[in-house]
């Protein structure tokens, strides 16, 4: 089928992220489940063993047109990373993202945050901004700034539109994205890996185990270049294009209900 063929062209981790967002959000919108059933409440996870909550908390995209904007933003950022920096390494991308989500949950403990979708978006945007800092991004179609400043611009918008609680939640995603970049993709990380060698570097823990790799696959696409060298050659161009697309996706975006706010909060 043509639709199935097109879906298979989407890298596996990006496909999983988008499908999860659609599933969780549509279930809530259609009344199949309530938002109270999918938010993150630590006590219910530890005492009632509602172990789905740490997963569903990242994939409620809100309602209305905001859901469409955020879905596009999630797809474009995840796809850009998975087809450039993580080209042929989808399992590693998924493995690292899983630990990054755990870090987001830890960082949000003091704020008692219920929904973490905005932080997930911010961590992907932040990683992209550090991997390709010089790309130009348009803000609301009014002015441009370098990609390295884009996460901070989004943070300022969240503060203006959603208040301090929304900005603090977005900040946790920014911090998690920075940690991801610093540990694995920064010049310091590469220098440490060269000094210590593969066996002595912490980067070996960022590689997905065999079972996880077998489940996820490598996400390689045909006709995109010559293996690792081809992926490296196109990484900067694709990341630059992704940054521009992410800026366009955020254009005219309004802060939706639930992004980092407590239930019942203003």
CSV table of C-alpha atoms in Angstrom, one decimal:
chain,number,residue,atom,x,y,z
A,1,UNK,CA,0.0,0.0,0.0
A,2,UNK,CA,1.2,3.5,-0.8
A,3,UNK,CA,0.5,4.9,2.7
A,4,UNK,CA,2.3,2.0,4.3
A,5,UNK,CA,5.3,2.5,2.1
A,6,UNK,CA,5.5,6.2,2.9
A,7,UNK,CA,5.3,5.5,6.6
A,8,UNK,CA,8.1,3.0,6.3
A,9,UNK,CA,10.3,5.7,4.9
A,10,UNK,CA,10.1,7.6,8.2
A,11,UNK,CA,13.0,6.6,10.5
A,12,UNK,CA,11.9,4.2,13.3
A,13,UNK,CA,12.4,6.4,16.3
A,14,UNK,CA,10.8,9.4,14.6
A,15,UNK,CA,7.9,7.2,13.6
A,16,UNK,CA,7.5,5.9,17.1
A,17,UNK,CA,7.6,9.4,18.6
A,18,UNK,CA,4.9,10.7,16.2
A,19,UNK,CA,2.7,7.6,16.5
A,20,UNK,CA,2.9,7.8,20.3
A,21,UNK,CA,1.9,11.5,20.3
A,22,UNK,CA,-1.0,10.8,18.0
A,23,UNK,CA,-2.2,7.8,20.0
A,24,UNK,CA,-2.0,9.4,23.4
A,25,UNK,CA,-3.4,12.7,22.4
A,26,UNK,CA,-6.3,11.4,20.2
A,27,UNK,CA,-7.3,8.9,23.0
A,28,UNK,CA,-7.7,11.9,25.4
A,29,UNK,CA,-9.4,14.1,22.8
A,30,UNK,CA,-11.9,11.4,21.9
A,31,UNK,CA,-12.6,10.6,25.5
A,32,UNK,CA,-11.3,7.0,25.3
A,33,UNK,CA,-9.2,7.9,28.4
A,34,UNK,CA,-8.9,11.0,30.5
A,35,UNK,CA,-5.9,13.3,30.9
A,36,UNK,CA,-5.7,12.3,34.6
A,37,UNK,CA,-4.9,8.7,33.4
A,38,UNK,CA,-1.9,9.7,31.4
A,39,UNK,CA,-0.2,12.5,33.4
A,40,UNK,CA,2.9,11.8,35.5
A,41,UNK,CA,2.2,11.4,39.2
A,42,UNK,CA,5.2,9.8,40.9
A,43,UNK,CA,3.2,8.4,43.8
A,44,UNK,CA,0.9,6.5,41.5
A,45,UNK,CA,3.9,5.1,39.6
A,46,UNK,CA,5.7,3.9,42.7
A,47,UNK,CA,2.8,2.8,44.9
A,48,UNK,CA,0.1,1.8,42.4
A,49,UNK,CA,2.5,0.5,39.7
A,50,UNK,CA,0.9,2.6,37.0
A,51,UNK,CA,4.1,2.2,35.0
A,52,UNK,CA,2.7,3.7,31.7
A,53,UNK,CA,2.7,7.2,33.1
A,54,UNK,CA,6.4,7.9,32.6
A,55,UNK,CA,5.8,7.1,29.0
A,56,UNK,CA,2.4,8.8,28.3
A,57,UNK,CA,3.5,12.0,30.1
A,58,UNK,CA,5.8,12.9,27.1
A,59,UNK,CA,3.1,12.4,24.4
A,60,UNK,CA,0.1,14.5,25.3
A,61,UNK,CA,0.1,17.3,22.8
A,62,UNK,CA,-2.8,19.3,24.0
A,63,UNK,CA,-5.8,20.2,21.9
A,64,UNK,CA,-6.7,22.5,19.0
A,65,UNK,CA,-4.4,23.9,16.4
A,66,UNK,CA,-1.5,23.9,18.9
A,67,UNK,CA,-1.5,20.1,18.6
A,68,UNK,CA,-0.9,20.3,14.9
A,69,UNK,CA,2.0,22.8,15.3
A,70,UNK,CA,3.7,20.7,18.0
A,71,UNK,CA,3.3,17.5,16.0
A,72,UNK,CA,5.0,19.1,13.0
A,73,UNK,CA,7.8,20.4,15.2
A,74,UNK,CA,8.3,17.0,16.8
A,75,UNK,CA,8.5,15.3,13.5
A,76,UNK,CA,10.8,17.7,11.8
A,77,UNK,CA,13.3,17.9,14.7
A,78,UNK,CA,13.4,14.2,15.3
A,79,UNK,CA,13.6,13.3,11.6
A,80,UNK,CA,16.4,15.8,11.0
A,81,UNK,CA,18.5,14.3,13.8
A,82,UNK,CA,17.8,10.7,12.9
A,83,UNK,CA,18.7,11.2,9.2
A,84,UNK,CA,21.8,13.2,9.8
A,85,UNK,CA,23.8,12.9,13.0
A,86,UNK,CA,22.2,9.5,13.8
A,87,UNK,CA,21.9,8.3,10.2
A,88,UNK,CA,22.2,4.5,10.3
A,89,UNK,CA,22.2,4.7,14.2
A,90,UNK,CA,18.5,4.9,15.0
A,91,UNK,CA,18.9,2.5,17.9
A,92,UNK,CA,21.5,4.7,19.5
A,93,UNK,CA,19.2,7.7,19.0
A,94,UNK,CA,16.4,6.0,20.7
A,95,UNK,CA,18.6,4.6,23.5
A,96,UNK,CA,20.0,8.1,24.2
A,97,UNK,CA,16.6,9.8,24.0
A,98,UNK,CA,15.2,7.3,26.6
A,99,UNK,CA,17.9,8.3,29.1
A,100,UNK,CA,17.4,11.9,28.3
A,101,UNK,CA,13.7,11.6,29.1
A,102,UNK,CA,14.6,10.1,32.4
A,103,UNK,CA,16.8,13.1,33.1
A,104,UNK,CA,13.8,15.4,32.2
A,105,UNK,CA,11.7,13.5,34.8
A,106,UNK,CA,14.4,13.9,37.5
A,107,UNK,CA,14.8,17.6,36.7
A,108,UNK,CA,11.1,18.2,37.0
A,109,UNK,CA,10.7,16.6,40.4
A,110,UNK,CA,10.9,19.9,42.3
A,111,UNK,CA,8.2,21.4,40.1
A,112,UNK,CA,5.8,18.5,40.4
A,113,UNK,CA,5.2,18.7,36.7
A,114,UNK,CA,2.4,16.5,35.2
A,115,UNK,CA,3.0,16.8,31.5
A,116,UNK,CA,6.5,16.7,29.9
A,117,UNK,CA,5.9,17.1,26.1
A,118,UNK,CA,7.2,20.6,25.9
A,119,UNK,CA,10.5,19.5,27.6
A,120,UNK,CA,10.8,16.7,25.1
A,121,UNK,CA,10.5,19.2,22.2
A,122,UNK,CA,13.0,21.6,23.9
A,123,UNK,CA,15.6,18.9,24.3
A,124,UNK,CA,15.5,18.0,20.6
A,125,UNK,CA,15.6,21.7,19.6
A,126,UNK,CA,18.6,22.3,21.9
A,127,UNK,CA,20.6,19.3,20.6
A,128,UNK,CA,20.0,20.5,17.1
A,129,UNK,CA,21.1,24.0,18.0
A,130,UNK,CA,24.4,22.9,19.4
A,131,UNK,CA,25.1,20.5,16.5
A,132,UNK,CA,24.5,23.3,14.0
A,133,UNK,CA,24.8,26.6,15.8
A,134,UNK,CA,25.4,28.9,12.7
A,135,UNK,CA,22.2,28.1,10.9
A,136,UNK,CA,19.7,31.0,10.7
A,137,UNK,CA,16.3,30.5,12.2
A,138,UNK,CA,13.3,32.8,11.6
A,139,UNK,CA,11.2,33.9,14.6
A,140,UNK,CA,7.6,34.6,13.6
A,141,UNK,CA,8.8,35.6,10.2
A,142,UNK,CA,9.9,39.0,11.6
A,143,UNK,CA,13.6,38.5,12.2
A,144,UNK,CA,16.3,35.9,12.1
A,145,UNK,CA,18.8,34.7,14.7
A,146,UNK,CA,21.5,32.0,14.8
A,147,UNK,CA,20.3,28.5,15.7
A,148,UNK,CA,22.5,28.5,18.8
A,149,UNK,CA,20.2,31.1,20.3
A,150,UNK,CA,16.9,29.5,19.2
A,151,UNK,CA,16.2,27.5,22.3
A,152,UNK,CA,16.6,30.6,24.4
A,153,UNK,CA,14.2,32.5,22.2
A,154,UNK,CA,11.7,29.7,22.7
A,155,UNK,CA,12.3,29.9,26.4
A,156,UNK,CA,11.6,33.6,26.5
A,157,UNK,CA,8.4,33.1,24.5
A,158,UNK,CA,7.3,30.4,27.0
A,159,UNK,CA,8.0,32.9,29.8
A,160,UNK,CA,6.0,35.6,28.2
A,161,UNK,CA,3.1,33.5,27.1
A,162,UNK,CA,2.9,30.7,29.7
A,163,UNK,CA,4.5,32.3,32.8
A,164,UNK,CA,7.2,31.2,35.1
A,165,UNK,CA,6.0,27.6,35.5
A,166,UNK,CA,6.0,27.1,31.7
A,167,UNK,CA,9.5,28.6,31.4
A,168,UNK,CA,10.9,26.5,34.2
A,169,UNK,CA,9.5,23.4,32.5
A,170,UNK,CA,11.0,24.3,29.2
A,171,UNK,CA,14.3,25.1,30.9
A,172,UNK,CA,14.5,21.5,32.1
A,173,UNK,CA,14.3,20.3,28.5
A,174,UNK,CA,17.0,22.8,27.5
A,175,UNK,CA,19.3,21.6,30.2
A,176,UNK,CA,18.7,17.9,29.3
A,177,UNK,CA,19.5,18.7,25.7
A,178,UNK,CA,22.7,20.5,26.6
A,179,UNK,CA,23.8,17.6,28.8
A,180,UNK,CA,23.1,15.2,25.9
A,181,UNK,CA,25.2,17.3,23.6
A,182,UNK,CA,28.0,17.9,26.1
A,183,UNK,CA,28.4,14.3,27.1
A,184,UNK,CA,28.4,12.8,23.6
A,185,UNK,CA,28.7,15.4,20.8
A,186,UNK,CA,30.8,18.3,22.1
A,187,UNK,CA,34.5,18.8,21.2
A,188,UNK,CA,35.4,17.9,24.8
A,189,UNK,CA,33.5,14.6,24.5
A,190,UNK,CA,35.3,13.7,21.3
A,191,UNK,CA,38.6,14.6,22.8
A,192,UNK,CA,38.0,12.5,25.9
A,193,UNK,CA,36.9,9.6,23.6
A,194,UNK,CA,40.2,9.9,21.7
A,195,UNK,CA,42.3,10.0,24.8
A,196,UNK,CA,40.5,7.1,26.6
A,197,UNK,CA,39.8,5.0,23.6
A,198,UNK,CA,36.5,3.3,22.9
A,199,UNK,CA,36.6,0.9,25.9
A,200,UNK,CA,37.5,3.7,28.3
A,201,UNK,CA,35.1,6.4,27.2
A,202,UNK,CA,31.6,7.0,28.7
A,203,UNK,CA,30.4,7.1,25.1
A,204,UNK,CA,30.3,3.3,25.0
A,205,UNK,CA,27.3,3.5,27.3
A,206,UNK,CA,25.4,5.6,24.7
A,207,UNK,CA,25.5,2.7,22.3
A,208,UNK,CA,22.3,0.7,22.3
A,209,UNK,CA,22.6,-2.9,23.5
A,210,UNK,CA,22.1,-5.7,21.0
A,211,UNK,CA,18.5,-6.5,21.9
A,212,UNK,CA,17.4,-2.9,21.7
A,213,UNK,CA,19.3,-2.5,18.4
A,214,UNK,CA,17.6,-5.6,17.1
A,215,UNK,CA,14.1,-4.3,18.0
A,216,UNK,CA,14.7,-0.7,16.6
A,217,UNK,CA,16.9,-1.4,13.7
A,218,UNK,CA,19.5,1.0,12.2
A,219,UNK,CA,17.0,3.2,10.4
A,220,UNK,CA,19.2,3.4,7.3
A,221,UNK,CA,17.7,4.9,4.1
A,222,UNK,CA,18.8,4.1,0.6
A,223,UNK,CA,20.2,6.6,-1.8
A,224,UNK,CA,21.4,9.2,0.8
A,225,UNK,CA,25.1,8.8,0.5
A,226,UNK,CA,28.0,6.4,1.1
A,227,UNK,CA,27.6,5.1,4.6
A,228,UNK,CA,29.1,6.9,7.5
A,229,UNK,CA,31.1,9.2,5.3
A,230,UNK,CA,28.0,10.2,3.3
A,231,UNK,CA,26.0,10.8,6.4
A,232,UNK,CA,28.7,13.0,7.9
A,233,UNK,CA,28.9,15.0,4.6
A,234,UNK,CA,25.2,15.8,4.6
A,235,UNK,CA,24.7,16.2,8.3
A,236,UNK,CA,25.4,19.9,8.5
A,237,UNK,CA,23.1,20.7,5.5
A,238,UNK,CA,20.2,18.6,6.8
A,239,UNK,CA,20.6,20.1,10.3
A,240,UNK,CA,20.5,23.6,8.9
A,241,UNK,CA,17.4,22.8,6.9
A,242,UNK,CA,15.8,21.2,10.0
A,243,UNK,CA,16.5,24.3,12.1
A,244,UNK,CA,14.8,26.5,9.5
A,245,UNK,CA,11.8,24.1,9.3
A,246,UNK,CA,11.6,24.0,13.1
A,247,UNK,CA,11.5,27.8,13.2
A,248,UNK,CA,8.7,27.8,10.6
A,249,UNK,CA,6.8,25.2,12.5
A,250,UNK,CA,6.9,27.3,15.6
A,251,UNK,CA,5.8,30.4,13.8
A,252,UNK,CA,2.5,31.8,15.1
A,253,UNK,CA,2.5,29.2,17.8
A,254,UNK,CA,0.6,29.8,21.0
A,255,UNK,CA,1.4,28.2,24.3
A,256,UNK,CA,-1.1,25.3,24.8
A,257,UNK,CA,-2.7,24.1,28.0
A,258,UNK,CA,-0.7,21.6,30.0
A,259,UNK,CA,2.9,22.3,28.8
A,260,UNK,CA,4.6,22.2,32.1
A,261,UNK,CA,1.8,23.7,34.1
A,262,UNK,CA,0.2,22.1,37.1
A,263,UNK,CA,-3.4,21.0,36.7
A,264,UNK,CA,-5.6,23.8,37.8
A,265,UNK,CA,-2.8,26.3,37.5
A,266,UNK,CA,-3.2,29.7,35.9
